[in-house]
Short mmCIF file of C-alpha atoms in Angstrom, two decimals:
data_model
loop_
_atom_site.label_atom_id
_atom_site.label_comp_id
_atom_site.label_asym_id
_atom_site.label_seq_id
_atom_site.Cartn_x
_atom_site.Cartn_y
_atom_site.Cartn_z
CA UNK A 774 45.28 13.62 21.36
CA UNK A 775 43.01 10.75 21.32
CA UNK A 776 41.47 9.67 18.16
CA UNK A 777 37.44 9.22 18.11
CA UNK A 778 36.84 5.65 17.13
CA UNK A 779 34.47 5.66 14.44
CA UNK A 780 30.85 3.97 15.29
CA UNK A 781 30.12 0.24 14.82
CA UNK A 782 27.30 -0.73 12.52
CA UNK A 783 24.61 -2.73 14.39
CA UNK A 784 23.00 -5.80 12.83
CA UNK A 785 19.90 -3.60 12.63
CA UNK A 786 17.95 -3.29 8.95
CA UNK A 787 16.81 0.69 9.62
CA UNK A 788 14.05 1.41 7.65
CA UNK A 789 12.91 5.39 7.80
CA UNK A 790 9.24 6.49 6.80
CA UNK A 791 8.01 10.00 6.71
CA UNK A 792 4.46 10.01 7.02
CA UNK A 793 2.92 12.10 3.76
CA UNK A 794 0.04 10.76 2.79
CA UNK A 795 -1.58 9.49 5.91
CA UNK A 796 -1.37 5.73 5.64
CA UNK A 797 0.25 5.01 1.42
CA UNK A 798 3.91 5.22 2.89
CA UNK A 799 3.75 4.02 6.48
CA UNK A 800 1.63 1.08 4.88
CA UNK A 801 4.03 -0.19 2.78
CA UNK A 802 7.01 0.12 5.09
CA UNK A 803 5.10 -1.88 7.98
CA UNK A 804 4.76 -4.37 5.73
CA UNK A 805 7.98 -4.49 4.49
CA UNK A 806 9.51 -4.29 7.86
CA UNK A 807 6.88 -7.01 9.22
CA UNK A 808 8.28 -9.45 6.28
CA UNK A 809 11.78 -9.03 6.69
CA UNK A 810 11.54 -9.48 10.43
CA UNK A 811 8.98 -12.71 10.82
CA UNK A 812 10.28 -14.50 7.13
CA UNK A 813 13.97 -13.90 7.43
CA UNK A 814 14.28 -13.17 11.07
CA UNK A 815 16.27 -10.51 10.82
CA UNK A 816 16.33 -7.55 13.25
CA UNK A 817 14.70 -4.61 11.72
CA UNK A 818 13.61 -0.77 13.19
CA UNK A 819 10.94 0.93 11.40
CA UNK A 820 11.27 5.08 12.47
CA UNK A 821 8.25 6.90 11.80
CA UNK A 822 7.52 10.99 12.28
CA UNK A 823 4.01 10.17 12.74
CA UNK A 824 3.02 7.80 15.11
CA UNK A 825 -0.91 9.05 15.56
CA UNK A 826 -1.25 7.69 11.59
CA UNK A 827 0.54 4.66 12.16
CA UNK A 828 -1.87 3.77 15.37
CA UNK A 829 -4.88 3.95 12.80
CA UNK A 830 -2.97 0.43 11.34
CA UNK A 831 -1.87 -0.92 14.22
CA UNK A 832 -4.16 -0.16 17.18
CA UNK A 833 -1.41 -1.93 19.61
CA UNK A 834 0.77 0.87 18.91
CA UNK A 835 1.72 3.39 21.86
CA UNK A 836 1.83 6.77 20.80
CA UNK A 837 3.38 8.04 23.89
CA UNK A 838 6.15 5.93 23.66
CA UNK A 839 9.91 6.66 22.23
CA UNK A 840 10.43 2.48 21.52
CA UNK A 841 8.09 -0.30 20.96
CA UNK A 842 8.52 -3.80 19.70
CA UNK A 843 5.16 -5.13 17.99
CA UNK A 844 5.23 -8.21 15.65
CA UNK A 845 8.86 -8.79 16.03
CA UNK A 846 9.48 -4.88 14.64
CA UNK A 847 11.38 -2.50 17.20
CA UNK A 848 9.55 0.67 16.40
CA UNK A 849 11.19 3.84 16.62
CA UNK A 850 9.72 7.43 17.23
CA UNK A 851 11.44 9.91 14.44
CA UNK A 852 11.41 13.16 15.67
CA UNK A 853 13.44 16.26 15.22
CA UNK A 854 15.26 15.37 18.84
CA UNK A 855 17.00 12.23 16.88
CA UNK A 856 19.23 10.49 19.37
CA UNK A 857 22.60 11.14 18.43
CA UNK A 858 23.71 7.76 20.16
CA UNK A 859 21.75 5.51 17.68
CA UNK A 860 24.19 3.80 15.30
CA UNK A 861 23.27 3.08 12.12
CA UNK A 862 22.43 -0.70 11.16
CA UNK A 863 24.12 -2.72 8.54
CA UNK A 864 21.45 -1.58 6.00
CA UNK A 865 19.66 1.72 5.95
CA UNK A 866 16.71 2.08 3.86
CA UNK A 867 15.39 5.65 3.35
CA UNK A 868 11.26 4.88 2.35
CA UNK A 869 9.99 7.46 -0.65
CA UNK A 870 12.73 9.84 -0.23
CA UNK A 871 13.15 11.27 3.03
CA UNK A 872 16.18 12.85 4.74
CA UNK A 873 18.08 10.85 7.08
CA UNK A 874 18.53 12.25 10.46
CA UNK A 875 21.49 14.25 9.83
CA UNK A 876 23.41 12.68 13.04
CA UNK A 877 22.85 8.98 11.11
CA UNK A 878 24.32 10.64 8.48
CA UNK A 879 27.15 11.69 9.96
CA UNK A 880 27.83 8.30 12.00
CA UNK A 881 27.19 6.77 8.49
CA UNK A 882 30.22 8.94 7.01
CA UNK A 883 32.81 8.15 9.80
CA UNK A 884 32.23 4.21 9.26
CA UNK A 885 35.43 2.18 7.72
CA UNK A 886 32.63 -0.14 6.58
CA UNK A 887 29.27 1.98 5.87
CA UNK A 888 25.84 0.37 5.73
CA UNK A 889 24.02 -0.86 2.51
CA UNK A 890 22.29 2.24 1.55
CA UNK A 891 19.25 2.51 -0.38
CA UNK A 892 16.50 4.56 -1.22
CA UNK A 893 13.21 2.67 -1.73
CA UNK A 894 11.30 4.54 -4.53
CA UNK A 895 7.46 4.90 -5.30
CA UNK A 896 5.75 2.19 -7.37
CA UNK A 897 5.60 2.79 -11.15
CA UNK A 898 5.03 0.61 -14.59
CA UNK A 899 6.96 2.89 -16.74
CA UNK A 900 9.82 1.49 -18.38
CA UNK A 901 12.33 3.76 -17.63
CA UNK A 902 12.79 2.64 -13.86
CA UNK A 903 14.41 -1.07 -15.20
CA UNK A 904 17.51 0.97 -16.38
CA UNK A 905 17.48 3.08 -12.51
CA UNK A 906 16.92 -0.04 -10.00
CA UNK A 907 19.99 -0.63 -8.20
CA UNK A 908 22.15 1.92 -9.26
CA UNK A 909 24.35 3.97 -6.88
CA UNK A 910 24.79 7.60 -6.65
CA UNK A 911 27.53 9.02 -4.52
CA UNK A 912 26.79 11.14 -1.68
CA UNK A 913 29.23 12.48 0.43
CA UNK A 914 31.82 9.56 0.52
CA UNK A 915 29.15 7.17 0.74
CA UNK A 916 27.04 5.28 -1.33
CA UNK A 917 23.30 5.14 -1.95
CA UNK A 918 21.15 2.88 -4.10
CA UNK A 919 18.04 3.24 -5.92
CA UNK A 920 15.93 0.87 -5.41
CA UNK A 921 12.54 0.67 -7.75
CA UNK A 922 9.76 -1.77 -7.07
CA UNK A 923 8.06 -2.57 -10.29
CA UNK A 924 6.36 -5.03 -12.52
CA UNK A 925 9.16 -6.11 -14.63
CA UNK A 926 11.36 -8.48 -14.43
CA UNK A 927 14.13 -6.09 -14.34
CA UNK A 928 12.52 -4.36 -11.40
CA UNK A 929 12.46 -4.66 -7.71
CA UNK A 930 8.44 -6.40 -7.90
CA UNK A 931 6.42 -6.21 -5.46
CA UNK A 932 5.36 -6.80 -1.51
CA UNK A 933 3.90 -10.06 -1.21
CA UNK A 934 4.00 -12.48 1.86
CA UNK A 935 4.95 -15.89 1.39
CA UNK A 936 1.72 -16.82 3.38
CA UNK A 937 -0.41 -14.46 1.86
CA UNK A 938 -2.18 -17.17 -0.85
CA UNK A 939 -2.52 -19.91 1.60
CA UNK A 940 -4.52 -17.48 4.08
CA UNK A 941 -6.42 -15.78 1.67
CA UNK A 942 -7.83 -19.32 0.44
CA UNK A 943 -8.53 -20.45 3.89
CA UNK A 944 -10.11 -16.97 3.78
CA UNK A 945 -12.17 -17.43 1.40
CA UNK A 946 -13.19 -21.19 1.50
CA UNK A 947 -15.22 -21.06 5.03
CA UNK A 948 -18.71 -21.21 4.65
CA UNK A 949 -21.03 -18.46 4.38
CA UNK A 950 -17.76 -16.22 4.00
CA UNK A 951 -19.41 -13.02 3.40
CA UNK A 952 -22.14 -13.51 6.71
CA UNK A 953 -19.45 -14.14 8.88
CA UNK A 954 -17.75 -11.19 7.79
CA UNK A 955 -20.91 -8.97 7.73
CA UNK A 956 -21.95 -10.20 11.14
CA UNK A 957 -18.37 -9.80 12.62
CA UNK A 958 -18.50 -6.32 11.65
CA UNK A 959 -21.91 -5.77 13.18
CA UNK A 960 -22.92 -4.85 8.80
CA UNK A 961 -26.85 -5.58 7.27
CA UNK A 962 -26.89 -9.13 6.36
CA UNK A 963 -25.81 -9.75 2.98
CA UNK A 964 -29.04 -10.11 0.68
CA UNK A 965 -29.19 -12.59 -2.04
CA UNK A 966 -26.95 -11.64 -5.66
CA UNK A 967 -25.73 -8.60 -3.63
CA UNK A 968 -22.42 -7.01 -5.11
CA UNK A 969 -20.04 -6.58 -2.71
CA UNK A 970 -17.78 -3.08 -3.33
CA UNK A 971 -15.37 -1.83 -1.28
CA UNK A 972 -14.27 2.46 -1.73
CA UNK A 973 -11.22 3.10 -0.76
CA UNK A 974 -10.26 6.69 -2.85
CA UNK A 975 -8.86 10.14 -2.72
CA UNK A 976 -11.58 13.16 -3.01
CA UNK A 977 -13.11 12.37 -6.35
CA UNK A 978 -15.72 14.91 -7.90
CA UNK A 979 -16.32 11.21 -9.99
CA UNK A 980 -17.67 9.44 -7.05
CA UNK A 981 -21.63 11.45 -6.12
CA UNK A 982 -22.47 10.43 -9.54
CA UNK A 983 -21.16 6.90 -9.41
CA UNK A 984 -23.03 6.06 -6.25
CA UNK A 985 -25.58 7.54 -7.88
CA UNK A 986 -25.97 4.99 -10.78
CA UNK A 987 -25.51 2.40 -8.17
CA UNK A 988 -29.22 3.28 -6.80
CA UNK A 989 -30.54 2.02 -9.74
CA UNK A 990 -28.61 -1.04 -10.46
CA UNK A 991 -30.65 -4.41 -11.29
CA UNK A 992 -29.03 -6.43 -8.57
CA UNK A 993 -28.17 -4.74 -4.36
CA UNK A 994 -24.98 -3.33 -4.46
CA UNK A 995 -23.20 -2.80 -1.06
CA UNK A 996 -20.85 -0.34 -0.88
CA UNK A 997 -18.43 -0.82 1.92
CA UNK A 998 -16.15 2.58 2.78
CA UNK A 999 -13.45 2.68 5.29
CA UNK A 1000 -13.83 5.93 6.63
CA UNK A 1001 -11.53 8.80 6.00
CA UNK A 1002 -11.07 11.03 2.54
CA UNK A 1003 -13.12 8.89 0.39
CA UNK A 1004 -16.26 10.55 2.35
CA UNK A 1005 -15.27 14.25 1.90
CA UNK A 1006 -16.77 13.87 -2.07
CA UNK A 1007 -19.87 12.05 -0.93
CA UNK A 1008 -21.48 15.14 1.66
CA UNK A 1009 -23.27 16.52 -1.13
CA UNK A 1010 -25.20 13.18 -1.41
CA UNK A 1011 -24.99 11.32 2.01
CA UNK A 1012 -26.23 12.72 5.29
CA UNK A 1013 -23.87 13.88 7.96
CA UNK A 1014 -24.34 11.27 10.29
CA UNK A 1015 -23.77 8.53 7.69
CA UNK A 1016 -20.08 10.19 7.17
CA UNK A 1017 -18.45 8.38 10.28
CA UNK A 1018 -17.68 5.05 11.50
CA UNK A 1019 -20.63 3.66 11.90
CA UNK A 1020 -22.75 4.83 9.21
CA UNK A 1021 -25.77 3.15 7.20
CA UNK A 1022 -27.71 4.88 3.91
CA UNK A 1023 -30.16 2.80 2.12
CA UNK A 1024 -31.51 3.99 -1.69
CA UNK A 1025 -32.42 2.21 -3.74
CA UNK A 1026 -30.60 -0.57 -4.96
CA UNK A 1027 -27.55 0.79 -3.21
CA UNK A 1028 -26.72 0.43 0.74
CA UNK A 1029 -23.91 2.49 1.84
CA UNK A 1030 -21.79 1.41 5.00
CA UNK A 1031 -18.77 3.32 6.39
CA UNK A 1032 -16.35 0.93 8.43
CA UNK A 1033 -13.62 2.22 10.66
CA UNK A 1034 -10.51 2.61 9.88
CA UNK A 1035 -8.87 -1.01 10.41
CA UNK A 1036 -5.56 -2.80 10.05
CA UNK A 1037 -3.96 -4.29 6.92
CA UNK A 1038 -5.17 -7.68 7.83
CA UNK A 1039 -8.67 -6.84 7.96
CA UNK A 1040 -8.51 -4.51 4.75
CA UNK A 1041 -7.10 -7.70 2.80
CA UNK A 1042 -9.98 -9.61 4.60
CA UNK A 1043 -12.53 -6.72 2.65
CA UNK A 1044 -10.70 -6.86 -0.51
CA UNK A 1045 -11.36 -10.65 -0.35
CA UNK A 1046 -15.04 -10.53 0.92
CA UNK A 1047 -16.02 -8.08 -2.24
CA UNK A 1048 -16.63 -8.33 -5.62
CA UNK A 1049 -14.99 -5.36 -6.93
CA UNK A 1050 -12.39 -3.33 -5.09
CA UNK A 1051 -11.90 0.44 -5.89
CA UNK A 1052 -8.28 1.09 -4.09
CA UNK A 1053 -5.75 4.14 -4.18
CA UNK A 1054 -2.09 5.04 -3.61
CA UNK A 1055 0.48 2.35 -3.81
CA UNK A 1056 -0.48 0.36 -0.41
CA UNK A 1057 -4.06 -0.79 -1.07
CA UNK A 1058 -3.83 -0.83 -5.17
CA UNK A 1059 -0.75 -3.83 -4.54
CA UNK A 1060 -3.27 -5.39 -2.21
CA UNK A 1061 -6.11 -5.43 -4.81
CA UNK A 1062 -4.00 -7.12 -7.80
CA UNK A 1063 -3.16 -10.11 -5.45
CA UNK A 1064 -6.56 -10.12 -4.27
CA UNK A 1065 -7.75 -11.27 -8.03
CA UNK A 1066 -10.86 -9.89 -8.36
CA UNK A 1067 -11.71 -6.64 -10.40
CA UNK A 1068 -10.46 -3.07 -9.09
CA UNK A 1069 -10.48 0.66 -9.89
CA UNK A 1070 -7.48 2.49 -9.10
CA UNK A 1071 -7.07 6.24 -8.18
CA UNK A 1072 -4.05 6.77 -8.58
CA UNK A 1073 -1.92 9.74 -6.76
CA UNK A 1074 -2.55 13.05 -8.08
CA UNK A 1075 0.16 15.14 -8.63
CA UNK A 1076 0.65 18.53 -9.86
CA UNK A 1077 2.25 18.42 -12.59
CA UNK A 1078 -0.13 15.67 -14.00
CA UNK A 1079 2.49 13.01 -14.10
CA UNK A 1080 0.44 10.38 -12.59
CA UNK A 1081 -1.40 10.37 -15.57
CA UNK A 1082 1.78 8.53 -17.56
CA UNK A 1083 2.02 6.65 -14.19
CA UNK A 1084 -1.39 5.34 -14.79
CA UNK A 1085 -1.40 4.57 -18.75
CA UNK A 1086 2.02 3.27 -17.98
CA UNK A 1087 0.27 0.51 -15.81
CA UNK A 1088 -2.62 0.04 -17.89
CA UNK A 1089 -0.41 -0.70 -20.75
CA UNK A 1090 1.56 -3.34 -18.63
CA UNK A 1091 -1.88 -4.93 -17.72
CA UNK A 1092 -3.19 -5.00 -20.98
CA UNK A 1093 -6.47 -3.83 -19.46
CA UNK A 1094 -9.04 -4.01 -22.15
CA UNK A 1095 -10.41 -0.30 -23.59
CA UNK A 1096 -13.50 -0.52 -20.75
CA UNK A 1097 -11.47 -0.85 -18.09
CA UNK A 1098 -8.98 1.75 -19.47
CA UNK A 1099 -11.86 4.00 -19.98
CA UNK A 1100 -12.94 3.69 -16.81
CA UNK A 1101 -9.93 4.46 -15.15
CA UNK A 1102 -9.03 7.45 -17.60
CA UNK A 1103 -12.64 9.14 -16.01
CA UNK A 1104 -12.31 8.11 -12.41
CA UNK A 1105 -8.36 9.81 -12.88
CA UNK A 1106 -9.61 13.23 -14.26
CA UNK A 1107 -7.96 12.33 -17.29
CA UNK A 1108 -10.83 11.36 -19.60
CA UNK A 1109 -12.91 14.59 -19.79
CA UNK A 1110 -16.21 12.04 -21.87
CA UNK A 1111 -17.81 10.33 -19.15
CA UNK A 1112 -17.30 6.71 -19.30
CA UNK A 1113 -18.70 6.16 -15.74
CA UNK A 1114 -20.14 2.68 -13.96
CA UNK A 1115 -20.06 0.17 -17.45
CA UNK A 1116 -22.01 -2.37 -15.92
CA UNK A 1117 -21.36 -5.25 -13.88
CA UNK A 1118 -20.93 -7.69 -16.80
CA UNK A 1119 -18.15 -5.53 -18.22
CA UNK A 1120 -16.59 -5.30 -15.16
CA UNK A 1121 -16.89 -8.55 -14.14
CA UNK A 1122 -14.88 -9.20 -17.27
CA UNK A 1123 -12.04 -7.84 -16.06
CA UNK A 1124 -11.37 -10.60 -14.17
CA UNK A 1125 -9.19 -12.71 -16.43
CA UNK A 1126 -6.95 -9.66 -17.33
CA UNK A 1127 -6.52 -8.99 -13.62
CA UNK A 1128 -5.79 -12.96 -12.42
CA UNK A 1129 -3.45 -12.79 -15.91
CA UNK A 1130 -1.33 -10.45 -14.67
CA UNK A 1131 -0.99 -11.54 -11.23
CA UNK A 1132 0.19 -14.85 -12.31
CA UNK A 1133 2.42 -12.91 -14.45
CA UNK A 1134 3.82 -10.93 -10.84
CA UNK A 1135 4.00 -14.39 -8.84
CA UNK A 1136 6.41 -15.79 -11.26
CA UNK A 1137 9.14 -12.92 -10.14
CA UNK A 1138 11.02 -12.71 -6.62
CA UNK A 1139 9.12 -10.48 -4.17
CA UNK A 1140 10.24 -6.94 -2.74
CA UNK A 1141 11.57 -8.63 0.44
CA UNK A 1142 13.12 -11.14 -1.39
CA UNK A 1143 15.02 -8.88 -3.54
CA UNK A 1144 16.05 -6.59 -1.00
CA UNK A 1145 17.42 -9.13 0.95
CA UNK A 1146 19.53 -10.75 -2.20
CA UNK A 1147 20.64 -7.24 -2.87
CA UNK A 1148 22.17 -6.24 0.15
CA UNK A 1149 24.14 -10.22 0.28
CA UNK A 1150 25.68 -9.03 -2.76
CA UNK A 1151 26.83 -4.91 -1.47
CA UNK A 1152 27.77 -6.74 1.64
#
């Protein structure tokens, strides 16, 4: 009887998203994957169950297609139908979790030399994770690592290109900056002392009454949303035709605009152009901390409350002084006191403890870095 030869490892780096949230997960895996193929050049497949909220981050993307190569990432449709012909690579990264096609799996098991396995975890400050990162846990005759980004030293860090300063400062030093960027976007000209804001949230029950105070601010504020959830807590207050792409409300002090949905490049161009930065998830809240300048952060809400450690966790780690901490507490639906809008000199305050801690994150490898020196050494 002839023996089945057991399936060759290609020199692929498989990464595997399942799409939960929209854009949190498949945002930080297209970044990841976009790293590890243009910085170290090596091959990489991103799979992804939901290509129709990928295409809202990368508008090159064909939805109708099985296989696509865009910035040096082959991009794979995941779909119950798996091909049961696609060999593993030499690493295999499951993103947040999810269940490897069970045909992988199997391929995975009949290997005399398996791929480097690992399971890329949510973000998290709590302390806990530095004594998890990297450690195995058997699973069916093969191996699987946990792998924790973080903001210790002990951790896995963060996602952070090694262009990303050196654009960002070319960014930032062109002249009339925030025109250009206005008038690019086809946005109200920027009026003098404006402050910039960009909204980027979950549903927040925080965020009519927030605007609201904005209205009667002593300087303009522009507040710049991407469309999507962020607008489902703001119908009680903005029109219906203001809710989309497109949109402009003027009262007050404040002026509302809604931008479409855009790539990562131009989101770190609007956490750049703005003053203050109100982010969510994991994606966008990494974004904001190397951006430098203030930021809010609504965290993930879970049931079970846990993301309220998540979030004091993180606040500890940044030393944020008790405004900010306040702040976030309220906005989080943790703080039941109001301790709403505290002012744009408080806020602006923030600064120092934000730029701080970023210098604190620069000084530590990257995610993509670490990865990489990981799997040399399970190799």
């Amino acid at each position: 009887m002839m023996k089945t030869m057991p399936p060759i490892a290609t020199s692929y780096w498989d990464i595997f998203c399942s799409v939960v949230d929209n854009y949190g997960d498949i945002g930080v895996t297209w970044r990841l994957a976009r790293q590890l193929a243009n910085e170290y050049q090596l091959p990489v497949r991103l799979w992804i169950d939901d290509l129709a909220s990928f295409q809202r981050l990368c508008s090159q993307l064909d939805t109708t297609l099985s296989e696509q190569t865009i910035d040096n990432v082959l991009i794979g449709h995941w779909n119950p139908n798996f091909p049961a012909n696609v060999h593993p690579g030499q690493v295999v990264i499951e993103a947040f979790a999810c269940e490897l096609p069970l045909s992988l799996r199997h391929s995975m098991q009949q290997m005399e030399r398996p791929p480097v396995w690992l399971n890329l975890e949510y973000l998290t400050a709590e302390s806990w994770i530095d004594g998890c990162h990297g450690l195995p846990s058997r699973q069916d005759q093969l191996t699987k690592f946990f792998f924790f980004p973080g903001f210790s030293v002990k951790s896995g860090g963060l996602l952070c290109e090694n262009t990303l300063f050196a654009t960002r400062q070319q960014w930032q030093q062109q002249s009339e900056q925030r025109q250009q960027f206005c008038r690019h976007r086809h946005l109200l000209p920027p009026q003098p002392n404006e402050l910039f804001i960009s909204l980027f949230s979950y549903e927040n029950a925080a965020l009519p009454a927030l605007l609201k105070r904005w209205q009667s601010h002593p300087t303009p504020v522009r507040c710049l949303i991407p469309a999507g959830r962020t607008l489902n807590s703001l119908s009680s207050l903005l029109p219906a035709d203001v809710c989309q792409a497109g949109g402009c409300w003027q009262q007050g002090a404040l002026t509302v605009e809604v931008l479409p949905m855009t790539d990562q490049t131009a989101y770190d161009q609007l956490l750049w152009s703005c003053d203050f930065n109100i982010v969510r998830g994991e994606d966008s809240f990494v974004r904001a901390q190397w951006a430098g300048r203030p930021f809010l952060w609504h965290i993930y809400p879970q049931d079970d409350d846990a993301h309220h450690t998540k979030l004091d966790a993180f606040l500890d780690w940044l030393d944020a002084p008790p405004s900010m901490r306040a702040f976030h507490r309220h906005w989080n639906g943790i703080a039941t006191r109001d301790a709403g809008w505290p002012g744009w000199a408080t806020v602006d305050g923030w600064r120092d403890c934000v730029q701080t801690a970023r210098a604190r994150l620069l000084a530590m490898p990257d995610l993509a870095t670490q990865l990489q020196r990981f799997v040399q050494e399970k190799r």
